GROMACS .gro file of C-alpha atoms in nm:
model
  197
    1MET     CA    1  -2.203  -0.548   0.701
    2GLU     CA    2  -1.822  -0.536   0.677
    3LYS     CA    3  -1.661  -0.172   0.553
    4LYS     CA    4  -1.452  -0.200   0.252
    5LEU     CA    5  -1.143  -0.021   0.204
    6LYS     CA    6  -1.162   0.214  -0.065
    7ILE     CA    7  -0.829   0.285  -0.266
    8LEU     CA    8  -0.701   0.518  -0.540
    9ALA     CA    9  -0.433   0.339  -0.737
   10ALA     CA   10  -0.249   0.513  -0.963
   11ALA     CA   11   0.117   0.502  -1.164
   12ASP     CA   12   0.347   0.673  -1.392
   13LEU     CA   13   0.335   1.011  -1.251
   14HIS     CA   14   0.695   1.082  -1.406
   15GLY     CA   15   0.755   1.391  -1.156
   16ASN     CA   16   0.430   1.554  -1.286
   17LEU     CA   17   0.332   1.773  -0.957
   18GLU     CA   18   0.011   1.876  -1.139
   19LEU     CA   19  -0.097   1.506  -1.197
   20SER     CA   20  -0.020   1.465  -0.834
   21LYS     CA   21  -0.243   1.765  -0.733
   22ARG     CA   22  -0.506   1.637  -0.952
   23LEU     CA   23  -0.502   1.264  -0.812
   24ALA     CA   24  -0.497   1.429  -0.458
   25ASN     CA   25  -0.818   1.617  -0.526
   26ARG     CA   26  -0.958   1.281  -0.685
   27ALA     CA   27  -0.872   1.136  -0.362
   28LEU     CA   28  -1.065   1.354  -0.153
   29GLU     CA   29  -1.365   1.363  -0.403
   30GLU     CA   30  -1.401   0.996  -0.399
   31GLN     CA   31  -1.319   0.968  -0.024
   32VAL     CA   32  -1.048   0.715  -0.050
   33ASP     CA   33  -0.884   0.571   0.252
   34LEU     CA   34  -0.561   0.485   0.105
   35VAL     CA   35  -0.353   0.608  -0.226
   36ILE     CA   36  -0.125   0.348  -0.368
   37ILE     CA   37   0.134   0.455  -0.625
   38ALA     CA   38   0.277   0.181  -0.844
   39GLY     CA   39   0.606   0.307  -0.944
   40ASP     CA   40   0.745   0.572  -1.212
   41ILE     CA   41   0.685   0.836  -0.961
   42ASN     CA   42   0.985   1.045  -1.116
   43ASP     CA   43   1.186   1.047  -1.420
   44TYR     CA   44   1.500   0.898  -1.339
   45HIS     CA   45   1.747   1.123  -1.157
   46ASP     CA   46   1.487   1.409  -1.214
   47THR     CA   47   1.347   1.410  -0.881
   48THR     CA   48   1.045   1.596  -0.768
   49GLU     CA   49   1.100   1.552  -0.379
   50ASN     CA   50   0.745   1.681  -0.336
   51ILE     CA   51   0.552   1.466  -0.542
   52PHE     CA   52   0.360   1.315  -0.251
   53ASP     CA   53   0.286   1.649  -0.090
   54PRO     CA   54  -0.047   1.712  -0.234
   55PHE     CA   55  -0.156   1.381  -0.073
   56ARG     CA   56  -0.015   1.455   0.265
   57GLU     CA   57  -0.214   1.826   0.256
   58ALA     CA   58  -0.517   1.636   0.142
   59GLY     CA   59  -0.471   1.400   0.462
   60LYS     CA   60  -0.450   1.102   0.246
   61LYS     CA   61  -0.226   0.819   0.329
   62VAL     CA   62   0.028   0.691   0.032
   63VAL     CA   63   0.195   0.360  -0.011
   64PHE     CA   64   0.437   0.318  -0.294
   65ILE     CA   65   0.666   0.098  -0.501
   66PRO     CA   66   0.944   0.212  -0.724
   67GLY     CA   67   0.931   0.160  -1.076
   68ASN     CA   68   1.193   0.136  -1.339
   69ALA     CA   69   1.222   0.531  -1.393
   70ASP     CA   70   1.283   0.548  -1.006
   71SER     CA   71   1.656   0.543  -0.889
   72LEU     CA   72   1.726   0.366  -0.552
   73GLU     CA   73   1.829   0.712  -0.435
   74GLU     CA   74   1.491   0.880  -0.526
   75HIS     CA   75   1.319   0.565  -0.342
   76LEU     CA   76   1.502   0.637  -0.039
   77LEU     CA   77   1.426   0.988  -0.022
   78LEU     CA   78   1.035   0.939  -0.125
   79GLY     CA   79   1.040   0.702   0.165
   80GLN     CA   80   1.074   0.980   0.404
   81LYS     CA   81   0.731   1.138   0.257
   82ALA     CA   82   0.514   0.798   0.216
   83LYS     CA   83   0.562   0.452   0.326
   84SER     CA   84   0.740   0.222   0.063
   85ILE     CA   85   0.595  -0.140   0.030
   86HIS     CA   86   0.884  -0.249  -0.174
   87ASP     CA   87   0.990  -0.544   0.027
   88TYR     CA   88   0.747  -0.478   0.309
   89TYR     CA   89   0.403  -0.525   0.385
   90VAL     CA   90   0.147  -0.308   0.571
   91SER     CA   91  -0.189  -0.349   0.702
   92TYR     CA   92  -0.466  -0.110   0.608
   93GLY     CA   93  -0.815  -0.191   0.723
   94GLY     CA   94  -0.780  -0.559   0.767
   95ILE     CA   95  -0.610  -0.570   0.418
   96GLY     CA   96  -0.251  -0.716   0.371
   97ILE     CA   97  -0.068  -0.523   0.106
   98THR     CA   98   0.265  -0.583  -0.025
   99GLY     CA   99   0.482  -0.442  -0.299
  100ILE     CA  100   0.774  -0.565  -0.538
  101GLY     CA  101   0.914  -0.264  -0.717
  102ASN     CA  102   1.192  -0.259  -0.981
  103SER     CA  103   1.405   0.082  -0.975
  104ASP     CA  104   1.703   0.161  -1.171
  105TRP     CA  105   1.594   0.067  -1.532
  106LYS     CA  106   1.537  -0.292  -1.381
  107LEU     CA  107   1.258  -0.440  -1.648
  108SER     CA  108   1.217  -0.803  -1.531
  109PHE     CA  109   1.180  -1.001  -1.202
  110ASP     CA  110   1.416  -1.288  -1.089
  111GLU     CA  111   1.433  -1.566  -0.820
  112TYR     CA  112   1.545  -1.326  -0.566
  113ASP     CA  113   1.239  -1.123  -0.609
  114PHE     CA  114   1.025  -1.376  -0.578
  115GLY     CA  115   1.176  -1.458  -0.276
  116ILE     CA  116   1.068  -1.104  -0.170
  117ILE     CA  117   0.701  -1.177  -0.232
  118GLU     CA  118   0.735  -1.497  -0.096
  119ARG     CA  119   0.854  -1.383   0.218
  120ASN     CA  120   0.578  -1.112   0.264
  121PHE     CA  121   0.282  -1.352   0.171
  122LYS     CA  122   0.407  -1.600   0.444
  123LYS     CA  123   0.417  -1.300   0.701
  124MET     CA  124   0.067  -1.161   0.606
  125LYS     CA  125  -0.222  -1.343   0.820
  126HIS     CA  126  -0.501  -1.117   0.658
  127GLU     CA  127  -0.768  -1.276   0.502
  128LYS     CA  128  -0.759  -1.053   0.179
  129LYS     CA  129  -0.417  -0.931   0.018
  130ILE     CA  130  -0.295  -0.706  -0.219
  131LEU     CA  131   0.014  -0.756  -0.431
  132VAL     CA  132   0.124  -0.401  -0.617
  133SER     CA  133   0.390  -0.458  -0.897
  134HIS     CA  134   0.520  -0.178  -1.143
  135LEU     CA  135   0.546  -0.452  -1.389
  136HIS     CA  136   0.268  -0.677  -1.521
  137ALA     CA  137   0.249  -1.058  -1.528
  138LYS     CA  138   0.288  -1.291  -1.818
  139ASP     CA  139   0.011  -1.439  -2.025
  140LEU     CA  140  -0.268  -1.171  -1.973
  141ILE     CA  141  -0.442  -1.039  -2.248
  142PHE     CA  142  -0.225  -0.742  -2.258
  143GLU     CA  143   0.006  -0.960  -2.456
  144ARG     CA  144  -0.233  -0.981  -2.728
  145LEU     CA  145  -0.165  -0.618  -2.788
  146GLY     CA  146   0.244  -0.677  -2.769
  147PHE     CA  147   0.292  -0.595  -2.430
  148TYR     CA  148   0.475  -0.906  -2.276
  149GLY     CA  149   0.463  -0.964  -1.889
  150ASP     CA  150   0.706  -1.101  -1.644
  151GLU     CA  151   0.715  -1.494  -1.554
  152ILE     CA  152   0.825  -1.452  -1.217
  153LEU     CA  153   0.546  -1.230  -1.134
  154ARG     CA  154   0.295  -1.459  -1.277
  155ASN     CA  155   0.415  -1.749  -1.094
  156ALA     CA  156   0.415  -1.535  -0.766
  157VAL     CA  157   0.054  -1.463  -0.832
  158GLU     CA  158  -0.026  -1.799  -0.921
  159GLN     CA  159   0.101  -1.962  -0.615
  160PHE     CA  160   0.002  -1.705  -0.351
  161GLN     CA  161  -0.318  -1.580  -0.528
  162PRO     CA  162  -0.370  -1.223  -0.369
  163ASP     CA  163  -0.711  -1.071  -0.394
  164ILE     CA  164  -0.608  -0.809  -0.640
  165LEU     CA  165  -0.262  -0.752  -0.849
  166ILE     CA  166  -0.207  -0.377  -0.893
  167SER     CA  167   0.038  -0.324  -1.210
  168ALA     CA  168   0.141  -0.030  -1.393
  169HIS     CA  169   0.429   0.044  -1.643
  170ILE     CA  170   0.256   0.031  -1.986
  171HIS     CA  171   0.049   0.375  -2.027
  172GLU     CA  172  -0.149   0.236  -2.337
  173ILE     CA  173  -0.319  -0.057  -2.131
  174GLU     CA  174  -0.404   0.161  -1.792
  175GLY     CA  175  -0.780   0.068  -1.724
  176LEU     CA  176  -0.746  -0.301  -1.866
  177GLU     CA  177  -0.845  -0.565  -1.629
  178ASP     CA  178  -0.802  -0.973  -1.659
  179THR     CA  179  -0.737  -1.242  -1.394
  180ILE     CA  180  -0.529  -1.501  -1.258
  181GLY     CA  181  -0.713  -1.761  -1.117
  182LYS     CA  182  -0.904  -1.598  -0.833
  183THR     CA  183  -0.676  -1.293  -0.863
  184ARG     CA  184  -0.827  -0.982  -1.024
  185VAL     CA  185  -0.554  -0.804  -1.223
  186VAL     CA  186  -0.564  -0.423  -1.244
  187GLN     CA  187  -0.360  -0.215  -1.507
  188VAL     CA  188  -0.336   0.142  -1.347
  189GLY     CA  189  -0.167   0.454  -1.454
  190ARG     CA  190  -0.173   0.833  -1.482
  191SER     CA  191  -0.570   0.863  -1.437
  192GLY     CA  192  -0.583   0.663  -1.127
  193THR     CA  193  -0.839   0.387  -1.045
  194ILE     CA  194  -1.060   0.335  -0.769
  195LEU     CA  195  -1.065  -0.011  -0.615
  196GLU     CA  196  -1.273  -0.139  -0.312
  197ILE     CA  197  -1.183  -0.469  -0.110
   0.00000   0.00000   0.00000
């Protein structure tokens, strides 16, 4: 039987080093292979440079994207401590993982962002794929609660059909799930969610 990749996906740390330590401990306890942080790592220009250190000390690999509360400068600084997958893709355990961030208070995607997603999906030849976005897609159950999603992201998911879309941003809907076609949509946050693929 094929070994599955075990992931701890979280977001919205907002510079909280104690939360980072708790998540790193959970990553150890759950014996995850990879940690994915889906944005809002810091609070805009209130940088905690060592926010990823607990994961490194625990021997856990971290990939991340910036969220609206992360400045471009913070994104570049954090990229020295962990792997940014904004506008890139990586391969872990045979799974292709790409991300689209939205730093500097950007709260929607545009055609340029769609192009980033499209380019990375064309490059990934993996059988299974994950897309990570700080924002969530349009027309999901979350909208019934008043949290409207992004149309460009929805279009990208419909077209490229990743196995999993990890999104965050809205703290109140952490843990909720939905689907877009064959794509499992998982809303993550400060508690972290364990995923296997």
